[in-house]
Amino acid sequence: MIELNNVSKSYERGKRALKNVTLTIRDGEFVFIMGRSGAGKSTLLRLLMKETDPTEGTLVVNDVDLNRLSRRNVPKYRRTIGVVFQDFRLLKHLNVYENVAFAQRVIGKSTAEIRENVPEVLRRVGLSAKYKANVRELSGGEQQRVAIARALVNRPKLLLADEPTGNLDAKTAEDIMRLLEEINESGTTVVVITHSADIVAKMKKRVVILDKGTLRSDEEL
Ligand SMILES: Nc1ncnc2c1ncn2[C@@H]1O[C@H](COP(=O)(O)OP(=O)(O)OP(=O)(O)O)[C@@H](O)[C@H]1O
Ligand SMILES: [Mg+2]
C-alpha cells in the first residue's frame, strides 16, 4: 500500500514540483502516472524511493513512514521496491545472467540461491535463451527485459517504472507493458510513468494525471 497525504516538494531554488498530492495505491494495483514534462512524475518516484524527501506531507509505503525512516534503514527499505528506467541502466560489460545476479550479490544471497533465482526470473521475462549474451548485443526491448528481471529478482512487493518504453518502438513497448501486466497479475503492485496515451488506452488500468505538480485526475479506464 502506498499512501501519500498532502505531499508537496520544492527543490532548492526551484518552484514546487509537487503540490498537496494525496493518493492511495492499494496492494496489487496497476497504476499509470501521466502528465506533461515537468509535471512532477519522476519527483513522485524519487520520493517513493526515498532519494529525496517531501517539503511537506507524509508518504507511507508498505507500512513504512518515509519521514521517520532513518538513513541506516534506507537500503533495507529500497530492497522492497524494484525500479526500471527508460535508459535501462545495465552494467554494459556484463552478460545478461551477471546483470541480474549482481542484484542478488549486493544483498548477500548465496551462489546456490542465485543459481536458482536468476534462471527462474529470466524465464519469466522470456530471456532464458540469451542468458550468456552480453547486454550490448541485445535489442532495446531485450535490454529492458533484463532490467525488469533485475528489478524482480529480489521479489519486491512494488515495481516502479519511469518511462520504461520511452526508447522502444510501439510494438516492443506494448510487449513490455504486457510483461509488466503479467508481473502485476502474479501479485506485484506496479506503478508506471508513461507519456504514451496509446498504451494507456489499450491497457485499461487506473490512470493518475499530474498537472504542474497537482493531481489533476485519477480514474479507472
Ligand atoms: N534535482 C532538481 N533540482 C531542482 N529542480 C528539479 C530537480 N528535479 C526536478 N526539478 C524540477 O521539478 C519539476 C518536476 O520535475 P520532474 O522530473 O518530476 O518532472 P517529470 O514529470 O518527471 O518530467 P519528464 O516527463 O520530463 O520526465 C520540474 O520543474 C523540474 O525542473
Ligand atoms: Mg521524469
PDB file of C-alpha atoms and ligand atoms in Angstrom:
ATOM      1  CA  MET A   1       0.000   0.000   0.000  1.00  0.00           C
ATOM      2  CA  ILE A   2       1.199   3.476  -0.907  1.00  0.00           C
ATOM      3  CA  GLU A   3      -0.338   6.413   0.902  1.00  0.00           C
ATOM      4  CA  LEU A   4       0.578   9.993   0.069  1.00  0.00           C
ATOM      5  CA  ASN A   5      -1.008  12.586   2.270  1.00  0.00           C
ATOM      6  CA  ASN A   6      -0.775  16.240   1.212  1.00  0.00           C
ATOM      7  CA  VAL A   7       2.665  15.782  -0.258  1.00  0.00           C
ATOM      8  CA  SER A   8       4.467  18.876  -1.558  1.00  0.00           C
ATOM      9  CA  LYS A   9       8.020  19.044  -2.842  1.00  0.00           C
ATOM     10  CA  SER A  10      10.042  22.159  -3.543  1.00  0.00           C
ATOM     11  CA  TYR A  11      13.569  21.818  -4.811  1.00  0.00           C
ATOM     12  CA  GLU A  12      16.160  24.312  -3.643  1.00  0.00           C
ATOM     13  CA  ARG A  13      15.774  27.497  -5.676  1.00  0.00           C
ATOM     14  CA  GLY A  14      13.046  25.759  -7.640  1.00  0.00           C
ATOM     15  CA  LYS A  15       9.356  26.087  -7.880  1.00  0.00           C
ATOM     16  CA  ARG A  16       7.135  23.475  -6.281  1.00  0.00           C
ATOM     17  CA  ALA A  17       7.450  20.210  -8.219  1.00  0.00           C
ATOM     18  CA  LEU A  18       4.533  18.627  -6.319  1.00  0.00           C
ATOM     19  CA  LYS A  19       1.675  20.419  -4.599  1.00  0.00           C
ATOM     20  CA  ASN A  20      -0.600  18.833  -1.998  1.00  0.00           C
ATOM     21  CA  VAL A  21      -0.771  15.438  -3.622  1.00  0.00           C
ATOM     22  CA  THR A  22      -2.980  12.937  -1.798  1.00  0.00           C
ATOM     23  CA  LEU A  23      -3.100   9.492  -3.319  1.00  0.00           C
ATOM     24  CA  THR A  24      -3.611   5.876  -2.252  1.00  0.00           C
ATOM     25  CA  ILE A  25      -2.419   2.852  -4.227  1.00  0.00           C
ATOM     26  CA  ARG A  26      -3.502  -0.500  -2.806  1.00  0.00           C
ATOM     27  CA  ASP A  27      -1.507  -3.719  -2.866  1.00  0.00           C
ATOM     28  CA  GLY A  28      -1.878  -5.489  -6.183  1.00  0.00           C
ATOM     29  CA  GLU A  29      -2.912  -2.422  -8.203  1.00  0.00           C
ATOM     30  CA  PHE A  30      -1.548  -1.427 -11.610  1.00  0.00           C
ATOM     31  CA  VAL A  31      -1.428   2.354 -11.964  1.00  0.00           C
ATOM     32  CA  PHE A  32      -0.230   4.620 -14.750  1.00  0.00           C
ATOM     33  CA  ILE A  33       1.109   8.075 -13.889  1.00  0.00           C
ATOM     34  CA  MET A  34       0.824  10.558 -16.744  1.00  0.00           C
ATOM     35  CA  GLY A  35       1.423  14.261 -17.208  1.00  0.00           C
ATOM     36  CA  ARG A  36       3.480  16.677 -19.233  1.00  0.00           C
ATOM     37  CA  SER A  37       7.193  17.120 -18.956  1.00  0.00           C
ATOM     38  CA  GLY A  38       7.906  18.790 -15.618  1.00  0.00           C
ATOM     39  CA  ALA A  39       4.582  17.718 -14.067  1.00  0.00           C
ATOM     40  CA  GLY A  40       6.362  16.030 -11.161  1.00  0.00           C
ATOM     41  CA  LYS A  41       6.158  12.352 -12.160  1.00  0.00           C
ATOM     42  CA  SER A  42       9.799  11.443 -11.572  1.00  0.00           C
ATOM     43  CA  THR A  43       9.788  13.526  -8.402  1.00  0.00           C
ATOM     44  CA  LEU A  44       6.979  11.336  -7.117  1.00  0.00           C
ATOM     45  CA  LEU A  45       9.041   8.254  -7.914  1.00  0.00           C
ATOM     46  CA  ARG A  46      12.129   9.676  -6.206  1.00  0.00           C
ATOM     47  CA  LEU A  47      10.072  10.402  -3.115  1.00  0.00           C
ATOM     48  CA  LEU A  48       8.812   6.806  -3.073  1.00  0.00           C
ATOM     49  CA  MET A  49      12.411   5.555  -3.290  1.00  0.00           C
ATOM     50  CA  LYS A  50      13.413   7.986  -0.541  1.00  0.00           C
ATOM     51  CA  GLU A  51      16.000   9.509  -2.839  1.00  0.00           C
ATOM     52  CA  THR A  52      14.591  12.839  -1.785  1.00  0.00           C
ATOM     53  CA  ASP A  53      12.252  14.000   0.966  1.00  0.00           C
ATOM     54  CA  PRO A  54       8.973  15.906   0.787  1.00  0.00           C
ATOM     55  CA  THR A  55       8.885  19.536   1.880  1.00  0.00           C
ATOM     56  CA  GLU A  56       5.500  18.854   3.410  1.00  0.00           C
ATOM     57  CA  GLY A  57       3.219  15.890   3.904  1.00  0.00           C
ATOM     58  CA  THR A  58       3.640  12.186   4.558  1.00  0.00           C
ATOM     59  CA  LEU A  59       4.381   9.110   2.481  1.00  0.00           C
ATOM     60  CA  VAL A  60       3.728   5.654   3.875  1.00  0.00           C
ATOM     61  CA  VAL A  61       4.870   2.713   1.729  1.00  0.00           C
ATOM     62  CA  ASN A  62       4.163  -0.846   2.861  1.00  0.00           C
ATOM     63  CA  ASP A  63       3.679   0.392   6.435  1.00  0.00           C
ATOM     64  CA  VAL A  64       6.951   2.360   6.422  1.00  0.00           C
ATOM     65  CA  ASP A  65       6.552   6.075   7.200  1.00  0.00           C
ATOM     66  CA  LEU A  66       9.256   7.563   4.980  1.00  0.00           C
ATOM     67  CA  ASN A  67       9.616  10.709   7.098  1.00  0.00           C
ATOM     68  CA  ARG A  68      10.578   8.514  10.032  1.00  0.00           C
ATOM     69  CA  LEU A  69      12.792   6.099   8.136  1.00  0.00           C
ATOM     70  CA  SER A  70      16.371   6.503   9.343  1.00  0.00           C
ATOM     71  CA  ARG A  71      19.242   6.766   6.873  1.00  0.00           C
ATOM     72  CA  ARG A  72      20.577   3.468   8.197  1.00  0.00           C
ATOM     73  CA  ASN A  73      17.376   1.661   7.221  1.00  0.00           C
ATOM     74  CA  VAL A  74      17.034   3.157   3.726  1.00  0.00           C
ATOM     75  CA  PRO A  75      18.931   0.355   1.904  1.00  0.00           C
ATOM     76  CA  LYS A  76      16.735  -2.292   3.532  1.00  0.00           C
ATOM     77  CA  TYR A  77      13.630  -0.304   2.586  1.00  0.00           C
ATOM     78  CA  ARG A  78      14.765   0.060  -1.042  1.00  0.00           C
ATOM     79  CA  ARG A  79      15.085  -3.709  -1.358  1.00  0.00           C
ATOM     80  CA  THR A  80      11.314  -3.938  -1.104  1.00  0.00           C
ATOM     81  CA  ILE A  81      10.994  -1.920  -4.328  1.00  0.00           C
ATOM     82  CA  GLY A  82      12.101  -2.758  -7.863  1.00  0.00           C
ATOM     83  CA  VAL A  83      12.815   0.136 -10.240  1.00  0.00           C
ATOM     84  CA  VAL A  84      13.085   0.301 -14.015  1.00  0.00           C
ATOM     85  CA  PHE A  85      14.154   3.323 -16.093  1.00  0.00           C
ATOM     86  CA  GLN A  86      13.853   4.469 -19.697  1.00  0.00           C
ATOM     87  CA  ASP A  87      17.589   4.041 -20.308  1.00  0.00           C
ATOM     88  CA  PHE A  88      17.781   0.512 -18.781  1.00  0.00           C
ATOM     89  CA  ARG A  89      20.900   1.299 -16.693  1.00  0.00           C
ATOM     90  CA  LEU A  90      22.501  -2.113 -17.176  1.00  0.00           C
ATOM     91  CA  LEU A  91      26.110  -2.992 -16.478  1.00  0.00           C
ATOM     92  CA  LYS A  92      27.419  -2.873 -20.034  1.00  0.00           C
ATOM     93  CA  HIS A  93      30.477  -5.070 -19.531  1.00  0.00           C
ATOM     94  CA  LEU A  94      28.463  -7.957 -18.032  1.00  0.00           C
ATOM     95  CA  ASN A  95      26.251 -10.587 -19.617  1.00  0.00           C
ATOM     96  CA  VAL A  96      22.527 -10.996 -19.027  1.00  0.00           C
ATOM     97  CA  TYR A  97      22.900 -13.526 -16.222  1.00  0.00           C
ATOM     98  CA  GLU A  98      25.511 -11.450 -14.394  1.00  0.00           C
ATOM     99  CA  ASN A  99      23.432  -8.267 -14.600  1.00  0.00           C
ATOM    100  CA  VAL A 100      20.598  -9.992 -12.763  1.00  0.00           C
ATOM    101  CA  ALA A 101      22.846 -11.955 -10.400  1.00  0.00           C
ATOM    102  CA  PHE A 102      24.511  -8.687  -9.376  1.00  0.00           C
ATOM    103  CA  ALA A 103      21.299  -7.513  -7.693  1.00  0.00           C
ATOM    104  CA  GLN A 104      21.322 -10.683  -5.592  1.00  0.00           C
ATOM    105  CA  ARG A 105      25.028 -10.491  -4.745  1.00  0.00           C
ATOM    106  CA  VAL A 106      24.755  -6.988  -3.315  1.00  0.00           C
ATOM    107  CA  ILE A 107      22.135  -8.171  -0.837  1.00  0.00           C
ATOM    108  CA  GLY A 108      24.272 -11.122   0.176  1.00  0.00           C
ATOM    109  CA  LYS A 109      22.465 -14.055  -1.483  1.00  0.00           C
ATOM    110  CA  SER A 110      24.457 -17.281  -1.683  1.00  0.00           C
ATOM    111  CA  THR A 111      25.666 -18.653  -5.011  1.00  0.00           C
ATOM    112  CA  ALA A 112      23.243 -21.548  -4.612  1.00  0.00           C
ATOM    113  CA  GLU A 113      20.282 -19.192  -4.226  1.00  0.00           C
ATOM    114  CA  ILE A 114      21.464 -17.061  -7.137  1.00  0.00           C
ATOM    115  CA  ARG A 115      21.722 -20.130  -9.372  1.00  0.00           C
ATOM    116  CA  GLU A 116      18.141 -20.921  -8.594  1.00  0.00           C
ATOM    117  CA  ASN A 117      16.611 -17.428  -8.681  1.00  0.00           C
ATOM    118  CA  VAL A 118      18.287 -15.901 -11.744  1.00  0.00           C
ATOM    119  CA  PRO A 119      17.244 -18.580 -14.277  1.00  0.00           C
ATOM    120  CA  GLU A 120      13.727 -18.506 -12.868  1.00  0.00           C
ATOM    121  CA  VAL A 121      13.353 -14.735 -13.301  1.00  0.00           C
ATOM    122  CA  LEU A 122      14.967 -14.825 -16.763  1.00  0.00           C
ATOM    123  CA  ARG A 123      12.341 -17.401 -17.746  1.00  0.00           C
ATOM    124  CA  ARG A 124       9.617 -15.072 -16.523  1.00  0.00           C
ATOM    125  CA  VAL A 125      10.815 -12.239 -18.753  1.00  0.00           C
ATOM    126  CA  GLY A 126      11.388 -14.540 -21.737  1.00  0.00           C
ATOM    127  CA  LEU A 127      15.192 -14.334 -21.853  1.00  0.00           C
ATOM    128  CA  SER A 128      16.305 -17.845 -20.915  1.00  0.00           C
ATOM    129  CA  ALA A 129      17.926 -18.426 -24.293  1.00  0.00           C
ATOM    130  CA  LYS A 130      20.060 -15.263 -24.026  1.00  0.00           C
ATOM    131  CA  TYR A 131      21.468 -15.608 -20.547  1.00  0.00           C
ATOM    132  CA  LYS A 132      25.065 -15.635 -21.762  1.00  0.00           C
ATOM    133  CA  ALA A 133      24.695 -12.737 -24.196  1.00  0.00           C
ATOM    134  CA  ASN A 134      26.491  -9.507 -23.476  1.00  0.00           C
ATOM    135  CA  VAL A 135      23.850  -6.829 -22.878  1.00  0.00           C
ATOM    136  CA  ARG A 136      25.425  -4.675 -25.613  1.00  0.00           C
ATOM    137  CA  GLU A 137      24.340  -7.294 -28.140  1.00  0.00           C
ATOM    138  CA  LEU A 138      20.676  -7.078 -27.157  1.00  0.00           C
ATOM    139  CA  SER A 139      17.830  -5.077 -28.686  1.00  0.00           C
ATOM    140  CA  GLY A 140      16.277  -2.277 -26.615  1.00  0.00           C
ATOM    141  CA  GLY A 141      13.297  -4.457 -25.731  1.00  0.00           C
ATOM    142  CA  GLU A 142      15.596  -7.260 -24.592  1.00  0.00           C
ATOM    143  CA  GLN A 143      17.678  -4.839 -22.531  1.00  0.00           C
ATOM    144  CA  GLN A 144      14.521  -3.636 -20.814  1.00  0.00           C
ATOM    145  CA  ARG A 145      13.601  -7.272 -20.073  1.00  0.00           C
ATOM    146  CA  VAL A 146      16.991  -7.696 -18.375  1.00  0.00           C
ATOM    147  CA  ALA A 147      16.328  -4.545 -16.333  1.00  0.00           C
ATOM    148  CA  ILE A 148      12.905  -5.879 -15.345  1.00  0.00           C
ATOM    149  CA  ALA A 149      14.426  -9.241 -14.363  1.00  0.00           C
ATOM    150  CA  ARG A 150      16.989  -7.424 -12.237  1.00  0.00           C
ATOM    151  CA  ALA A 151      14.224  -5.374 -10.597  1.00  0.00           C
ATOM    152  CA  LEU A 152      12.225  -8.529  -9.821  1.00  0.00           C
ATOM    153  CA  VAL A 153      14.870 -10.975  -8.712  1.00  0.00           C
ATOM    154  CA  ASN A 154      14.790  -9.840  -5.077  1.00  0.00           C
ATOM    155  CA  ARG A 155      10.987 -10.288  -5.062  1.00  0.00           C
ATOM    156  CA  PRO A 156       9.866  -6.713  -4.398  1.00  0.00           C
ATOM    157  CA  LYS A 157       6.273  -6.035  -3.383  1.00  0.00           C
ATOM    158  CA  LEU A 158       6.289  -2.926  -5.551  1.00  0.00           C
ATOM    159  CA  LEU A 159       7.683  -2.293  -9.031  1.00  0.00           C
ATOM    160  CA  LEU A 160       8.179   1.330 -10.145  1.00  0.00           C
ATOM    161  CA  ALA A 161       8.894   2.126 -13.793  1.00  0.00           C
ATOM    162  CA  ASP A 162       9.841   5.593 -15.086  1.00  0.00           C
ATOM    163  CA  GLU A 163       9.010   5.711 -18.809  1.00  0.00           C
ATOM    164  CA  PRO A 164      10.115   2.097 -19.339  1.00  0.00           C
ATOM    165  CA  THR A 165       9.099   2.160 -23.013  1.00  0.00           C
ATOM    166  CA  GLY A 166      10.359   5.655 -23.871  1.00  0.00           C
ATOM    167  CA  ASN A 167      13.198   4.272 -26.007  1.00  0.00           C
ATOM    168  CA  LEU A 168      11.236   1.480 -27.686  1.00  0.00           C
ATOM    169  CA  ASP A 169       9.132   1.185 -30.841  1.00  0.00           C
ATOM    170  CA  ALA A 170       5.365   0.825 -30.456  1.00  0.00           C
ATOM    171  CA  LYS A 171       5.224  -2.965 -30.809  1.00  0.00           C
ATOM    172  CA  THR A 172       8.109  -3.581 -28.394  1.00  0.00           C
ATOM    173  CA  ALA A 173       6.605  -1.067 -25.985  1.00  0.00           C
ATOM    174  CA  GLU A 174       3.358  -2.985 -25.930  1.00  0.00           C
ATOM    175  CA  ASP A 175       5.189  -6.281 -25.303  1.00  0.00           C
ATOM    176  CA  ILE A 176       6.977  -4.696 -22.330  1.00  0.00           C
ATOM    177  CA  MET A 177       3.699  -3.308 -20.952  1.00  0.00           C
ATOM    178  CA  ARG A 178       2.124  -6.770 -21.270  1.00  0.00           C
ATOM    179  CA  LEU A 179       5.047  -8.202 -19.340  1.00  0.00           C
ATOM    180  CA  LEU A 180       4.502  -5.611 -16.601  1.00  0.00           C
ATOM    181  CA  GLU A 181       0.829  -6.604 -16.591  1.00  0.00           C
ATOM    182  CA  GLU A 182       1.745 -10.285 -16.116  1.00  0.00           C
ATOM    183  CA  ILE A 183       4.045  -9.330 -13.261  1.00  0.00           C
ATOM    184  CA  ASN A 184       1.175  -7.392 -11.706  1.00  0.00           C
ATOM    185  CA  GLU A 185      -1.196 -10.330 -12.143  1.00  0.00           C
ATOM    186  CA  SER A 186       1.207 -12.522 -10.216  1.00  0.00           C
ATOM    187  CA  GLY A 187       0.861 -10.185  -7.219  1.00  0.00           C
ATOM    188  CA  THR A 188       3.326  -7.297  -7.506  1.00  0.00           C
ATOM    189  CA  THR A 189       1.983  -3.745  -7.266  1.00  0.00           C
ATOM    190  CA  VAL A 190       3.061  -1.897 -10.434  1.00  0.00           C
ATOM    191  CA  VAL A 191       3.317   1.880 -10.945  1.00  0.00           C
ATOM    192  CA  VAL A 192       4.296   3.010 -14.445  1.00  0.00           C
ATOM    193  CA  ILE A 193       5.101   6.533 -15.566  1.00  0.00           C
ATOM    194  CA  THR A 194       4.395   6.952 -19.263  1.00  0.00           C
ATOM    195  CA  HIS A 195       3.806   9.558 -21.959  1.00  0.00           C
ATOM    196  CA  SER A 196       2.113   7.098 -24.274  1.00  0.00           C
ATOM    197  CA  ALA A 197      -1.610   7.758 -24.486  1.00  0.00           C
ATOM    198  CA  ASP A 198      -1.877   4.871 -26.978  1.00  0.00           C
ATOM    199  CA  ILE A 199      -0.566   2.353 -24.494  1.00  0.00           C
ATOM    200  CA  VAL A 200      -2.682   3.697 -21.676  1.00  0.00           C
ATOM    201  CA  ALA A 201      -5.809   3.480 -23.840  1.00  0.00           C
ATOM    202  CA  LYS A 202      -5.055  -0.161 -24.697  1.00  0.00           C
ATOM    203  CA  MET A 203      -4.235  -1.335 -21.181  1.00  0.00           C
ATOM    204  CA  LYS A 204      -7.388  -0.134 -19.402  1.00  0.00           C
ATOM    205  CA  LYS A 205      -5.882   0.487 -15.981  1.00  0.00           C
ATOM    206  CA  ARG A 206      -6.124   3.207 -13.380  1.00  0.00           C
ATOM    207  CA  VAL A 207      -4.599   6.467 -14.640  1.00  0.00           C
ATOM    208  CA  VAL A 208      -3.369   9.255 -12.369  1.00  0.00           C
ATOM    209  CA  ILE A 209      -2.636  12.530 -14.157  1.00  0.00           C
ATOM    210  CA  LEU A 210      -0.339  15.179 -12.709  1.00  0.00           C
ATOM    211  CA  ASP A 211      -0.505  18.728 -13.998  1.00  0.00           C
ATOM    212  CA  LYS A 212       2.193  21.165 -12.866  1.00  0.00           C
ATOM    213  CA  GLY A 213       2.626  19.228  -9.649  1.00  0.00           C
ATOM    214  CA  THR A 214      -1.048  18.887  -8.841  1.00  0.00           C
ATOM    215  CA  LEU A 215      -3.125  15.737  -9.085  1.00  0.00           C
ATOM    216  CA  ARG A 216      -5.479  16.617 -11.907  1.00  0.00           C
ATOM    217  CA  SER A 217      -7.386  13.369 -12.317  1.00  0.00           C
ATOM    218  CA  ASP A 218      -7.463   9.808 -11.102  1.00  0.00           C
ATOM    219  CA  GLU A 219      -9.673   7.351 -12.925  1.00  0.00           C
ATOM    220  CA  GLU A 220     -10.125   3.722 -13.772  1.00  0.00           C
ATOM    221  CA  LEU A 221     -10.318   3.215 -17.558  1.00  0.00           C
TER     222      LEU A 221
HETATM  223  N1  LIG B   1      17.016  17.996  -8.666  1.00  0.00           N
HETATM  224  C1  LIG B   1      16.220  19.021  -9.015  1.00  0.00           C
HETATM  225  N2  LIG B   1      16.519  20.299  -8.644  1.00  0.00           N
HETATM  226  C2  LIG B   1      15.717  21.326  -8.971  1.00  0.00           C
HETATM  227  N3  LIG B   1      14.572  21.202  -9.671  1.00  0.00           N
HETATM  228  C3  LIG B   1      14.216  19.961 -10.061  1.00  0.00           C
HETATM  229  C4  LIG B   1      15.017  18.817  -9.769  1.00  0.00           C
HETATM  230  N4  LIG B   1      14.405  17.719 -10.288  1.00  0.00           N
HETATM  231  C5  LIG B   1      13.294  18.182 -10.889  1.00  0.00           C
HETATM  232  N5  LIG B   1      13.166  19.509 -10.754  1.00  0.00           N
HETATM  233  C6  LIG B   1      12.058  20.349 -11.266  1.00  0.00           C
HETATM  234  O1  LIG B   1      10.858  19.819 -10.721  1.00  0.00           O
HETATM  235  C7  LIG B   1       9.814  19.802 -11.705  1.00  0.00           C
HETATM  236  C8  LIG B   1       9.301  18.383 -11.876  1.00  0.00           C
HETATM  237  O2  LIG B   1      10.329  17.569 -12.416  1.00  0.00           O
HETATM  238  P1  LIG B   1      10.132  16.007 -12.686  1.00  0.00           P
HETATM  239  O3  LIG B   1      11.445  15.469 -13.089  1.00  0.00           O
HETATM  240  O4  LIG B   1       9.470  15.377 -11.518  1.00  0.00           O
HETATM  241  O5  LIG B   1       9.125  16.033 -13.927  1.00  0.00           O
HETATM  242  P2  LIG B   1       8.580  14.846 -14.844  1.00  0.00           P
HETATM  243  O6  LIG B   1       7.090  14.892 -14.749  1.00  0.00           O
HETATM  244  O7  LIG B   1       9.233  13.581 -14.486  1.00  0.00           O
HETATM  245  O8  LIG B   1       9.008  15.317 -16.300  1.00  0.00           O
HETATM  246  P3  LIG B   1       9.506  14.463 -17.574  1.00  0.00           P
HETATM  247  O9  LIG B   1       8.253  13.939 -18.223  1.00  0.00           O
HETATM  248  O10 LIG B   1      10.199  15.470 -18.435  1.00  0.00           O
HETATM  249  O11 LIG B   1      10.412  13.379 -17.093  1.00  0.00           O
HETATM  250  C9  LIG B   1      10.427  20.402 -12.965  1.00  0.00           C
HETATM  251  O12 LIG B   1      10.089  21.771 -13.000  1.00  0.00           O
HETATM  252  C10 LIG B   1      11.909  20.220 -12.754  1.00  0.00           C
HETATM  253  O13 LIG B   1      12.646  21.207 -13.425  1.00  0.00           O
HETATM  254 MG    MG B   2      10.518  12.316 -15.497  1.00  0.00          MG
END
